[in-house]
PDB file of C-alpha atoms and ligand atoms in Angstrom:
ATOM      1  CA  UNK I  26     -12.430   3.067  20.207  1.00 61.00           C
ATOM      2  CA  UNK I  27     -10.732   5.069  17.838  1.00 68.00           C
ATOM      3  CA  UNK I  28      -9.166   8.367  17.420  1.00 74.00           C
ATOM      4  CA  UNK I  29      -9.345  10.649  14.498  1.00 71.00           C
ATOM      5  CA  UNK I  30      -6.830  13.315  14.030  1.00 69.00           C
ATOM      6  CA  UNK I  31      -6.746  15.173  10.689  1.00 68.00           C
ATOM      7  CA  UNK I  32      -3.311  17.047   9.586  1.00 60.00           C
ATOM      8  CA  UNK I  33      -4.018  19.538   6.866  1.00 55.00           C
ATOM      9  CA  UNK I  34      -0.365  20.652   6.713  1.00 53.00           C
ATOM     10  CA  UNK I  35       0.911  20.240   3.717  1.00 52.00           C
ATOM     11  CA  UNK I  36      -1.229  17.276   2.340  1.00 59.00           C
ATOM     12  CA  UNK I  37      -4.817  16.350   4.062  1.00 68.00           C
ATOM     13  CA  UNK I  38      -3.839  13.437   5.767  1.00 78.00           C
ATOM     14  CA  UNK I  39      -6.423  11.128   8.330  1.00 89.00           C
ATOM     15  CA  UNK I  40      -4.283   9.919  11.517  1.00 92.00           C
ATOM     16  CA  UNK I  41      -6.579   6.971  12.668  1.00 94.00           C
ATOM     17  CA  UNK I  42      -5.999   5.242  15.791  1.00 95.00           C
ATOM     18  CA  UNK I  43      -6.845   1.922  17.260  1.00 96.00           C
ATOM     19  CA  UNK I  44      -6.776   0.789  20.373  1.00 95.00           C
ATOM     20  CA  UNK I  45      -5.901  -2.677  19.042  1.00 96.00           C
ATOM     21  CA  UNK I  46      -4.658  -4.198  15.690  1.00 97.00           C
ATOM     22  CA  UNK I  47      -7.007  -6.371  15.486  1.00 97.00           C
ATOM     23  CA  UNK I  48      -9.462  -3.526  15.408  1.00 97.00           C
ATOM     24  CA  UNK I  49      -7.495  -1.906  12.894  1.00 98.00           C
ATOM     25  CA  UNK I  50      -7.111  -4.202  10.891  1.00 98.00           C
ATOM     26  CA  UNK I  51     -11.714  -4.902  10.541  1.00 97.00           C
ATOM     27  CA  UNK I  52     -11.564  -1.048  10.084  1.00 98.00           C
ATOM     28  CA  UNK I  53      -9.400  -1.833   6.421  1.00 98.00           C
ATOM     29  CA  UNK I  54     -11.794  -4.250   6.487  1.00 98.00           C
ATOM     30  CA  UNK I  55     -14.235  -2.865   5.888  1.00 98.00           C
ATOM     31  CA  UNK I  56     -13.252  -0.749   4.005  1.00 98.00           C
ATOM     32  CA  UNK I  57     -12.006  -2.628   1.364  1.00 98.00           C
ATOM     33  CA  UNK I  58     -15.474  -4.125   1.321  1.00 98.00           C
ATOM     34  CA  UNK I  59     -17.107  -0.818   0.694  1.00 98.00           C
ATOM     35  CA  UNK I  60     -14.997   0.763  -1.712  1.00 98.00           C
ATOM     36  CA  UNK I  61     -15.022  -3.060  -3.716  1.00 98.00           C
ATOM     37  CA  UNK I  62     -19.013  -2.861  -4.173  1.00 98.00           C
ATOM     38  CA  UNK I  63     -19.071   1.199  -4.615  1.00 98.00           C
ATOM     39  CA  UNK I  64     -15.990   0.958  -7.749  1.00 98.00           C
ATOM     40  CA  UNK I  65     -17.960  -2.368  -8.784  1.00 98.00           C
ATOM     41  CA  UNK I  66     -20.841  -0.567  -8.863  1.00 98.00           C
ATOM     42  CA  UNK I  67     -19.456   2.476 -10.880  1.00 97.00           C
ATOM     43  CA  UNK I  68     -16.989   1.211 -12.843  1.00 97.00           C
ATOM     44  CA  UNK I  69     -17.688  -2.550 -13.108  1.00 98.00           C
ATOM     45  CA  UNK I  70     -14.311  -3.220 -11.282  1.00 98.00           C
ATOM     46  CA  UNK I  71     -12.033  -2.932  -8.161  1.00 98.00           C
ATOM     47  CA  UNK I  72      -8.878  -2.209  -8.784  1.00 98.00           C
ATOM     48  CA  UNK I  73      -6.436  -2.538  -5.510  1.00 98.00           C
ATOM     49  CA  UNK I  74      -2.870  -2.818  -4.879  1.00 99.00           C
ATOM     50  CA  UNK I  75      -1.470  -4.417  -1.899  1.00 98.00           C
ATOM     51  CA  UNK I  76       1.949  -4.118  -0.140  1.00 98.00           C
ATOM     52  CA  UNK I  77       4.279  -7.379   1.293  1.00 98.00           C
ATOM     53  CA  UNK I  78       6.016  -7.359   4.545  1.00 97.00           C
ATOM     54  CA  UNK I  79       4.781  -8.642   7.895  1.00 97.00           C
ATOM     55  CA  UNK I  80       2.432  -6.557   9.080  1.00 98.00           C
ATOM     56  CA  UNK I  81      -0.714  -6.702   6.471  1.00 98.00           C
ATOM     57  CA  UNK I  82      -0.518 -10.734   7.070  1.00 98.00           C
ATOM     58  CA  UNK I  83      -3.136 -10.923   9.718  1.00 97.00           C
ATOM     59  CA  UNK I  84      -5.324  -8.233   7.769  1.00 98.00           C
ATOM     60  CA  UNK I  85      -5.202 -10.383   4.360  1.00 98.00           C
ATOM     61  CA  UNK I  86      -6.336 -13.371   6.768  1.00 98.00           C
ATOM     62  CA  UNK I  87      -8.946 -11.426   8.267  1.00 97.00           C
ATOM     63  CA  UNK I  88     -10.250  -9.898   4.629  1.00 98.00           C
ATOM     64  CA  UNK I  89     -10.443 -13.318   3.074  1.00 97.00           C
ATOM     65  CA  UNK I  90     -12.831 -14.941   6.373  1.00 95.00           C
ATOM     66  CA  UNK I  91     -15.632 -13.692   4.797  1.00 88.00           C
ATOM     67  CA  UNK I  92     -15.070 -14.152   1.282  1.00 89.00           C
ATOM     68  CA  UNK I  93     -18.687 -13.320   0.041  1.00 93.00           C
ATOM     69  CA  UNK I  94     -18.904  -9.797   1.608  1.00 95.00           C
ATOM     70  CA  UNK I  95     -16.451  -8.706  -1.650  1.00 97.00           C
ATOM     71  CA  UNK I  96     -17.686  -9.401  -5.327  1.00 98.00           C
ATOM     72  CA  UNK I  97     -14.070 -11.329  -6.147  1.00 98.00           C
ATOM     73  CA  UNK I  98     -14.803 -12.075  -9.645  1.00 98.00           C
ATOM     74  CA  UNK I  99     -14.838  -7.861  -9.961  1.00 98.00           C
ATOM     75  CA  UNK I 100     -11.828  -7.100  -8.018  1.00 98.00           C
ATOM     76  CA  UNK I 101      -8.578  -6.970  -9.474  1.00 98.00           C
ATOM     77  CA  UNK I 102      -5.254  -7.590  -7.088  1.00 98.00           C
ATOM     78  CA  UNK I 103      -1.899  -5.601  -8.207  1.00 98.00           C
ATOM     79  CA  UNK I 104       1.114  -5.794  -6.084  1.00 98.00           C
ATOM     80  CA  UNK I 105       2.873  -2.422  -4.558  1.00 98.00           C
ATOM     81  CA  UNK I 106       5.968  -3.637  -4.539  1.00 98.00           C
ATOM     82  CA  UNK I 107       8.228  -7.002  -4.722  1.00 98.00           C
ATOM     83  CA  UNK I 108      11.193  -8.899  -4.056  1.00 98.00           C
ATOM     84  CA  UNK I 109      12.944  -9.764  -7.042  1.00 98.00           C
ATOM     85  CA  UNK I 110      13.073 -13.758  -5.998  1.00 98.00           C
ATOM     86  CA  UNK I 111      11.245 -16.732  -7.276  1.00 98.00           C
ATOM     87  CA  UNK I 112       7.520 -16.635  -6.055  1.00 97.00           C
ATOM     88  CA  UNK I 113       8.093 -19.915  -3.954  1.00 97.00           C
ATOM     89  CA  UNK I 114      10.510 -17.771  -2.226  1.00 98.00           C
ATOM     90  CA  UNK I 115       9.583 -17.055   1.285  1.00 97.00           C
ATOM     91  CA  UNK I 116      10.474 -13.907   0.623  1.00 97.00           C
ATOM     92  CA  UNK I 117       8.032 -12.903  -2.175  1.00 98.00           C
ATOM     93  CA  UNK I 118       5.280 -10.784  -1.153  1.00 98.00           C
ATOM     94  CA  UNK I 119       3.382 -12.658  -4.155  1.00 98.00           C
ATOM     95  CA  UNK I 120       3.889 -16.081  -1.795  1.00 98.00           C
ATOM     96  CA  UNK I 121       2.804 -14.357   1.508  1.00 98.00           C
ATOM     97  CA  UNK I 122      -0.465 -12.987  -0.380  1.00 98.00           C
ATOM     98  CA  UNK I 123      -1.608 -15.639  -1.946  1.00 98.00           C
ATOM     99  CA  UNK I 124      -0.983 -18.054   1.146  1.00 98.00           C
ATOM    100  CA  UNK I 125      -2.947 -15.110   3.523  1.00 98.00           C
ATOM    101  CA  UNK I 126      -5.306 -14.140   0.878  1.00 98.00           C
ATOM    102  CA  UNK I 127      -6.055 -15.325  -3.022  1.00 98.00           C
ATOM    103  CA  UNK I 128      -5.997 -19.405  -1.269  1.00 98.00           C
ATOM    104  CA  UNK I 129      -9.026 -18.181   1.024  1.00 98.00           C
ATOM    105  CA  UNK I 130     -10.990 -16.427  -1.805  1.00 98.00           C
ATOM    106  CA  UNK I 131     -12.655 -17.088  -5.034  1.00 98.00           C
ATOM    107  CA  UNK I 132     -11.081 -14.209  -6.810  1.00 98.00           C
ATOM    108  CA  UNK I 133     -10.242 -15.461 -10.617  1.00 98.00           C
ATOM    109  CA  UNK I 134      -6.504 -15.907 -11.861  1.00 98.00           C
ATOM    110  CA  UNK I 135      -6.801 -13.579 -14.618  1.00 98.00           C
ATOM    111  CA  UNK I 136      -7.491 -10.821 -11.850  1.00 98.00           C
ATOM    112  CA  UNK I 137      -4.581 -11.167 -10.004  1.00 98.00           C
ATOM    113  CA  UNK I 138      -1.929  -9.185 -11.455  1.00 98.00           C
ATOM    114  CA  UNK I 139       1.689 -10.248  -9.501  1.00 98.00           C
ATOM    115  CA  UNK I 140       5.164  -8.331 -10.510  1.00 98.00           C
ATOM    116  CA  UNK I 141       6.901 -10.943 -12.390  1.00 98.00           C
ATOM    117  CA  UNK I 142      10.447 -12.283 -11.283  1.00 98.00           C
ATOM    118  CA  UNK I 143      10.938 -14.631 -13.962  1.00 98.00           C
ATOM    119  CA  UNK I 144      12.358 -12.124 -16.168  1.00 98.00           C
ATOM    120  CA  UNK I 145      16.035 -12.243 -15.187  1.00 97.00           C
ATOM    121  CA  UNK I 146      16.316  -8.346 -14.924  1.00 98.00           C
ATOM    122  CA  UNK I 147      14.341  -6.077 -12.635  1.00 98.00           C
ATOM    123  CA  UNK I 148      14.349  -3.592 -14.995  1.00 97.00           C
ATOM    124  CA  UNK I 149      12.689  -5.793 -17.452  1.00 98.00           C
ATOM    125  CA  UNK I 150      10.053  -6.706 -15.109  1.00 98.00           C
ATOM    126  CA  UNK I 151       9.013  -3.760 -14.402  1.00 98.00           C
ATOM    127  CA  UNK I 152       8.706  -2.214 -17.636  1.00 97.00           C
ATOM    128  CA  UNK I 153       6.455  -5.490 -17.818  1.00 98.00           C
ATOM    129  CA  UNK I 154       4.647  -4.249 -14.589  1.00 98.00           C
ATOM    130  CA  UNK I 155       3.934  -0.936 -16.167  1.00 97.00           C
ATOM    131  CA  UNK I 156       2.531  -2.007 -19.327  1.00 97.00           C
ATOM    132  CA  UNK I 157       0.199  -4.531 -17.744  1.00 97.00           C
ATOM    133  CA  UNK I 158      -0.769  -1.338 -15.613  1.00 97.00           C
ATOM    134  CA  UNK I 159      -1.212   0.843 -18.714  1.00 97.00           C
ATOM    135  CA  UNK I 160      -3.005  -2.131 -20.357  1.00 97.00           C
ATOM    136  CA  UNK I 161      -5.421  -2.679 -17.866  1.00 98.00           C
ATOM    137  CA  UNK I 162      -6.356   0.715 -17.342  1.00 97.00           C
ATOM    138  CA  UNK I 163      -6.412   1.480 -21.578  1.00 96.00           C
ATOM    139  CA  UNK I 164      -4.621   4.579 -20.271  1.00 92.00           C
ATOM    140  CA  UNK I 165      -3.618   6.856 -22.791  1.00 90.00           C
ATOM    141  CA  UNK I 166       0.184   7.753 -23.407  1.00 84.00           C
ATOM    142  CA  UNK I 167       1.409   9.739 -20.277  1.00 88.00           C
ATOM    143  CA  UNK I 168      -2.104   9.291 -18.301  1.00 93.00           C
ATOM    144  CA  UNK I 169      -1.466   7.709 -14.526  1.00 96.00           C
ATOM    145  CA  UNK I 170      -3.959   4.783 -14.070  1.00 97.00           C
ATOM    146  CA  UNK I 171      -5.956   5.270 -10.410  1.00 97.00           C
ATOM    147  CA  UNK I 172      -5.885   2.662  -8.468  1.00 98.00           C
ATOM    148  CA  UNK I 173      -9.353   2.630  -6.393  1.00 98.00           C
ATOM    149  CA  UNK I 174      -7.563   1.243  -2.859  1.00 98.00           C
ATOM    150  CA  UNK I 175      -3.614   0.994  -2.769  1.00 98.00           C
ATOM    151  CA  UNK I 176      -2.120  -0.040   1.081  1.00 98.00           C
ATOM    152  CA  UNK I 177       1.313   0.718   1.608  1.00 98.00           C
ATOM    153  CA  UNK I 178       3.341  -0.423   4.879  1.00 98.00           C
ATOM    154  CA  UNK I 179       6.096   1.900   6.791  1.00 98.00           C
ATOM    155  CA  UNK I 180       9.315   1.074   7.710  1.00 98.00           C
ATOM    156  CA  UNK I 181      11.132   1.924  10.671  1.00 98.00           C
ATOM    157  CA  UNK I 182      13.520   4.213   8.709  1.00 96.00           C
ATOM    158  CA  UNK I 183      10.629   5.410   6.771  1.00 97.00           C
ATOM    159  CA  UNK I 184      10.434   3.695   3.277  1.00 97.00           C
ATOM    160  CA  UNK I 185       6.895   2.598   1.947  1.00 97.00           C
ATOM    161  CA  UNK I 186       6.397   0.552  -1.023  1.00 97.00           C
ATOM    162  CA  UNK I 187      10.239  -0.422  -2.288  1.00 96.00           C
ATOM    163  CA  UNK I 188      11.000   3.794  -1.635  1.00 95.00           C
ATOM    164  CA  UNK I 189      14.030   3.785   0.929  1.00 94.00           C
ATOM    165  CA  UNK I 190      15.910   7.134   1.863  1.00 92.00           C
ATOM    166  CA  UNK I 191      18.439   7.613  -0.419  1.00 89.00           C
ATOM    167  CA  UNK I 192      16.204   6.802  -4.019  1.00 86.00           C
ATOM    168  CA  UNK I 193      17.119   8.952  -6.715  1.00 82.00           C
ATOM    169  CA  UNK I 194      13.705  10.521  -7.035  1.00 80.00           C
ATOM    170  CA  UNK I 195      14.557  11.568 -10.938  1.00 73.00           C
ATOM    171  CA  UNK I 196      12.785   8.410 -12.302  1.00 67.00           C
ATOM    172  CA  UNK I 197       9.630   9.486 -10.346  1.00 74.00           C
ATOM    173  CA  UNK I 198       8.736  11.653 -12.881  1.00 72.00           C
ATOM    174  CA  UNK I 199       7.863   9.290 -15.626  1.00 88.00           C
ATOM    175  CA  UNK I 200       8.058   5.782 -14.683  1.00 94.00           C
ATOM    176  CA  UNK I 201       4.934   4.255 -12.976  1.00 96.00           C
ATOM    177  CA  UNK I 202       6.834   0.759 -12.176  1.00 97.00           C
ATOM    178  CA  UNK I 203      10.504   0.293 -10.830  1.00 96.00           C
ATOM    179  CA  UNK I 204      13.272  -1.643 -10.357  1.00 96.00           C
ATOM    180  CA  UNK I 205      15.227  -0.810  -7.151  1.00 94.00           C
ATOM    181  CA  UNK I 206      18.871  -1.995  -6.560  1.00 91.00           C
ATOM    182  CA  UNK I 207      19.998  -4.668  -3.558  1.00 85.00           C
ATOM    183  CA  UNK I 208      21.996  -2.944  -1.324  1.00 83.00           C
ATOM    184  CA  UNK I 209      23.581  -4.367   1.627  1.00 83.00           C
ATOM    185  CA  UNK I 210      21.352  -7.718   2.371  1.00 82.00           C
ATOM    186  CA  UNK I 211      18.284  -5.625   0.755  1.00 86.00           C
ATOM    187  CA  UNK I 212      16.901  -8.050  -2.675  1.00 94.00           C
ATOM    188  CA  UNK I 213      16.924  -6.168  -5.565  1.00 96.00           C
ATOM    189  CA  UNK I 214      13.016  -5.077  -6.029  1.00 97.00           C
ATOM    190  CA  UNK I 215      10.302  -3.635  -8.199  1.00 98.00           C
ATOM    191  CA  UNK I 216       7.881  -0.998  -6.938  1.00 97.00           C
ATOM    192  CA  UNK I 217       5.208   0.968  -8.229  1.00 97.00           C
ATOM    193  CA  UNK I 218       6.560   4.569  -8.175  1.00 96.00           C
ATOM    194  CA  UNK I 219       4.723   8.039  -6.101  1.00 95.00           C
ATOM    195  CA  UNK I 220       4.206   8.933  -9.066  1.00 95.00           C
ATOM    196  CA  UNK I 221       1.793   5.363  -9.550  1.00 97.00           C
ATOM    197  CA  UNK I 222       0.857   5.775  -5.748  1.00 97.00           C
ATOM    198  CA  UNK I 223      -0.119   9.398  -5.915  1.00 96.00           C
ATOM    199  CA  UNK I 224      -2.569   8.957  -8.045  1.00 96.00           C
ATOM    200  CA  UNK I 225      -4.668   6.477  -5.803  1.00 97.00           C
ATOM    201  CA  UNK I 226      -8.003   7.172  -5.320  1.00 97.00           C
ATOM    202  CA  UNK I 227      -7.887   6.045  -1.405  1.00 97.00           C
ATOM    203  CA  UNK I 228      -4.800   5.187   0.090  1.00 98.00           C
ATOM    204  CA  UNK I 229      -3.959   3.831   3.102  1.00 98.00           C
ATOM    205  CA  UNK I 230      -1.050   3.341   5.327  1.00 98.00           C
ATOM    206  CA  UNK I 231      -1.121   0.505   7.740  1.00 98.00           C
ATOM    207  CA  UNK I 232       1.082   0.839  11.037  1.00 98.00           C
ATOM    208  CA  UNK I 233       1.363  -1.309  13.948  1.00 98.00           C
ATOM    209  CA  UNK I 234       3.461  -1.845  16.884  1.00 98.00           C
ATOM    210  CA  UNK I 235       5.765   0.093  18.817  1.00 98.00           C
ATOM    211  CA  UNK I 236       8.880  -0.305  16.813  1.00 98.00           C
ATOM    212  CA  UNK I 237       6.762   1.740  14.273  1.00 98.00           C
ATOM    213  CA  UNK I 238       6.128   4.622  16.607  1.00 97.00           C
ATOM    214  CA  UNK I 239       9.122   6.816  16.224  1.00 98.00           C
ATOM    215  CA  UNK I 240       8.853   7.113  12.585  1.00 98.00           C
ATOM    216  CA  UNK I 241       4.860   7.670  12.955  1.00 96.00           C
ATOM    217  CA  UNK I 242       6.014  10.676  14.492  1.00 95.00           C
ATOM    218  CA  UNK I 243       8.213  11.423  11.838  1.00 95.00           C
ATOM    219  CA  UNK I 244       5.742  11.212   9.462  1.00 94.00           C
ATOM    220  CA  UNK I 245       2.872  12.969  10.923  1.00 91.00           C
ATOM    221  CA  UNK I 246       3.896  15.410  13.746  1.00 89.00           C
ATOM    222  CA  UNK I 247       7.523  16.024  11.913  1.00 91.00           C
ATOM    223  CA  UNK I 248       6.408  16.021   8.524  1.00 90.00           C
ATOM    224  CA  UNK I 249      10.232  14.649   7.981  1.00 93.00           C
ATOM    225  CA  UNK I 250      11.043  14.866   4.039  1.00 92.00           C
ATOM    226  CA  UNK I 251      13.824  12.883   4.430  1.00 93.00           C
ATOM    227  CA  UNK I 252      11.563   9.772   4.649  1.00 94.00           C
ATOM    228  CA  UNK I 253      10.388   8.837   1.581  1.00 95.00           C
ATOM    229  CA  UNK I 254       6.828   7.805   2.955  1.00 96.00           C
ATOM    230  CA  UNK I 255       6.351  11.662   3.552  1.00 95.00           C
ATOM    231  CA  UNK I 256       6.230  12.169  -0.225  1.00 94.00           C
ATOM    232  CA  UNK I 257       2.746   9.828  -0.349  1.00 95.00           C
ATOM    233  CA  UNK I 258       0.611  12.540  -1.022  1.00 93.00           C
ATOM    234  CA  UNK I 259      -2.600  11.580  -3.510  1.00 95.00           C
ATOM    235  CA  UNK I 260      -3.110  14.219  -5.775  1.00 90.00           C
ATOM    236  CA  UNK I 261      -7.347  13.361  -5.790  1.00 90.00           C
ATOM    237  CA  UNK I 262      -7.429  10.912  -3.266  1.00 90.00           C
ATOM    238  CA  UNK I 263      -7.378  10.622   0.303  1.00 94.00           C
ATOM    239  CA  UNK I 264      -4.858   9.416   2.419  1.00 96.00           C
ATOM    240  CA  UNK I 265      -5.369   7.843   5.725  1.00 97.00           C
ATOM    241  CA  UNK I 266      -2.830   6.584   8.491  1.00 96.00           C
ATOM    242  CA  UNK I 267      -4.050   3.285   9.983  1.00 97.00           C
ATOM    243  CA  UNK I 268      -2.322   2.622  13.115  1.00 97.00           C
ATOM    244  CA  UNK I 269      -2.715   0.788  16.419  1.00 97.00           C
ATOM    245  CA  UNK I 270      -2.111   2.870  19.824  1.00 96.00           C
ATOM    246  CA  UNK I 271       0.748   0.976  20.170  1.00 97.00           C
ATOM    247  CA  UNK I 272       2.143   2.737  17.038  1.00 97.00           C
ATOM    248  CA  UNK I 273       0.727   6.106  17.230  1.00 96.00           C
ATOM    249  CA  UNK I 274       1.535   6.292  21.365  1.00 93.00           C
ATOM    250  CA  UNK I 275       3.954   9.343  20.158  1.00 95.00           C
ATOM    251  CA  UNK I 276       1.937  11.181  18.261  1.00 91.00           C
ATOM    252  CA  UNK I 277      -0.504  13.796  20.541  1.00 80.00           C
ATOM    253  CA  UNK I 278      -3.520  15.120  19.088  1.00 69.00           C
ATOM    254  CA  UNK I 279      -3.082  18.363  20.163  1.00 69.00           C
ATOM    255  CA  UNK I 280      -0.001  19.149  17.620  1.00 61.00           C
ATOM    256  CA  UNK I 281      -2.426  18.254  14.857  1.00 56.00           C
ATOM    257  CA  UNK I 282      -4.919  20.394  12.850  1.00 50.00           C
ATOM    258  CA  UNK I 283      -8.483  19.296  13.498  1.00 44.00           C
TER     259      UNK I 283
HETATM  260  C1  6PG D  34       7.871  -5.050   1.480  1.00 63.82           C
HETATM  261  C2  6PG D  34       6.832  -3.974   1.678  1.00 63.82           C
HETATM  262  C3  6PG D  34       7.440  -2.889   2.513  1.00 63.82           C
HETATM  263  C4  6PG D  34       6.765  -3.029   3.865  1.00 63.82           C
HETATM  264  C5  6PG D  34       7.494  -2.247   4.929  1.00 63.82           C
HETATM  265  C6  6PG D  34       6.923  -2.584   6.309  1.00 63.82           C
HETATM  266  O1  6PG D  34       7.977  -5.603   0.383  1.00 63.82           O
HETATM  267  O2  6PG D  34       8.528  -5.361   2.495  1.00 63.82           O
HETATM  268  O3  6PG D  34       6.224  -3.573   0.594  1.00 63.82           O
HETATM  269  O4  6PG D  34       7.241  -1.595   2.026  1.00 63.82           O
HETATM  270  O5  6PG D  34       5.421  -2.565   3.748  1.00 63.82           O
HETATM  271  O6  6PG D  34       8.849  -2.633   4.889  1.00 63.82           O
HETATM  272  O7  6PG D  34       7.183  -3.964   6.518  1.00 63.82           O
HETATM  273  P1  6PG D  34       6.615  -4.723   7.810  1.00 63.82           P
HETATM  274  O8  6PG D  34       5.121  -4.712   7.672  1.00 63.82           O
HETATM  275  O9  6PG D  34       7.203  -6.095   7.722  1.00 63.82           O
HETATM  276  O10 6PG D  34       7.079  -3.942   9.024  1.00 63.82           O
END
């Protein structure tokens, strides 16, 4: 059973609610299913970026069980964000993805597209990142490719992507591919920027578990712009909140628009 709250205040954003991951997770599913063959079908490719972290493990699993519903040899995999460590670290995203994922499916090297951390220098690598963007979109000078499906992740303070609070936001205005500094016991990292995010076609946050549901709220009932994730606005896309009950248990339908 799922709920379906729509906030129209400030951007149009789709709050829906699970009762259980698991069902969450065949709703992104099958989505990623659909939107594969419709972009396939348009464009002759499916072009989706896909975020690290814990919680999108079980959905990779679950998207590569039936590997034949997706044309693979169409789809292209970018990465949202990653850690800036070898990718036999068990801390690269890359690692985690292509255990969960790219092992279980017949999707062809040359169409996965990982952040590289061979470079030495963030920075470096994601200038990299952005050309191979640029490149693979044949984007002219200052045009933002569109990625057809791009699933971000929230963190309990509200980052998304490699965003935390605190980012100088300046670079968001031209770069499409960062580097972001360690602090603390953080890994130095390269993200795709909003400004890269923004211009996502469908876009999907995926939230589970209670430890997510304060800054749920935060996010959809507070509209907080002190979290970066609140800044995840698609300019001609649509942006939909995938969450579990146990996630969304603070957020009441009635404070939203219908
Ligand atoms: C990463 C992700 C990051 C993640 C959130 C949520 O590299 O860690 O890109 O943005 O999505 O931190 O992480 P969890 O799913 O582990 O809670």
């Amino acid at each position: 059973m799922v709920d379906k709250i729509t906030a129209r205040r400030p951007v149009r954003r789709l709050l829906l609610v699970f009762d259980t991951r698991r069902e969450a997770f065949e709703f992104l599913c099958r989505r990623f299913r659909e939107l594969s063959r419709k972009y396939i079908a348009k464009n002759g490719f499916f072009a989706a970026a896909l975020s690290g972290g814990k919680t999108p493990v079980d959905l990779y699993v679950e998207l590569g069980r039936e590997a034949d519903a997706v044309p693979w040899e169409s789809v292209h995999l970018f990465l949202v964000d990653e850690r800036f460590v070898p990718v036999t670290d068990k801390e690269s995203n890359y690692r985690m993805i292509k255990e969960s994922l790219l092992d279980a499916v017949p999707i062809p090297a040359a169409n996965v597209h990982p952040i590289r951390t061979d470079t030495g220098d963030p920075v470096v690598s994601a200038r990299l990142y952005e050309q191979e963007l640029i490149g693979f979109f044949g984007c002219d000078p200052g045009v933002v490719p569109a990625l057809h499906f791009v699933l971000l992740g929230l963190g309990e303070e509200g980052h998304t992507a490699s965003l935390f609070p605190g980012i100088d936001w300046r670079s968001e205005d031209k770069d499409l591919v960062r580097a972001v500094e360690p602090v603390a016991e953080r890994l130095p990292r390269v993200t795709l920027t909003l400004r890269a995010i923004n211009n996502g076609r469908h876009v999907f946050f995926l939230v589970t578990g209670e430890r997510k549901a304060a800054v749920v709220r935060r996010m959809v009932i507070d509209e907080d712009q002190s979290i970066p994730a609140i800044r995840v606005s698609p300019r001609r896309g649509e942006l939909t909140v995938v969450a579990d009950r146990d996630a969304a248990f603070l957020v009441d339908p009635k404070h939203l628009g219908k």
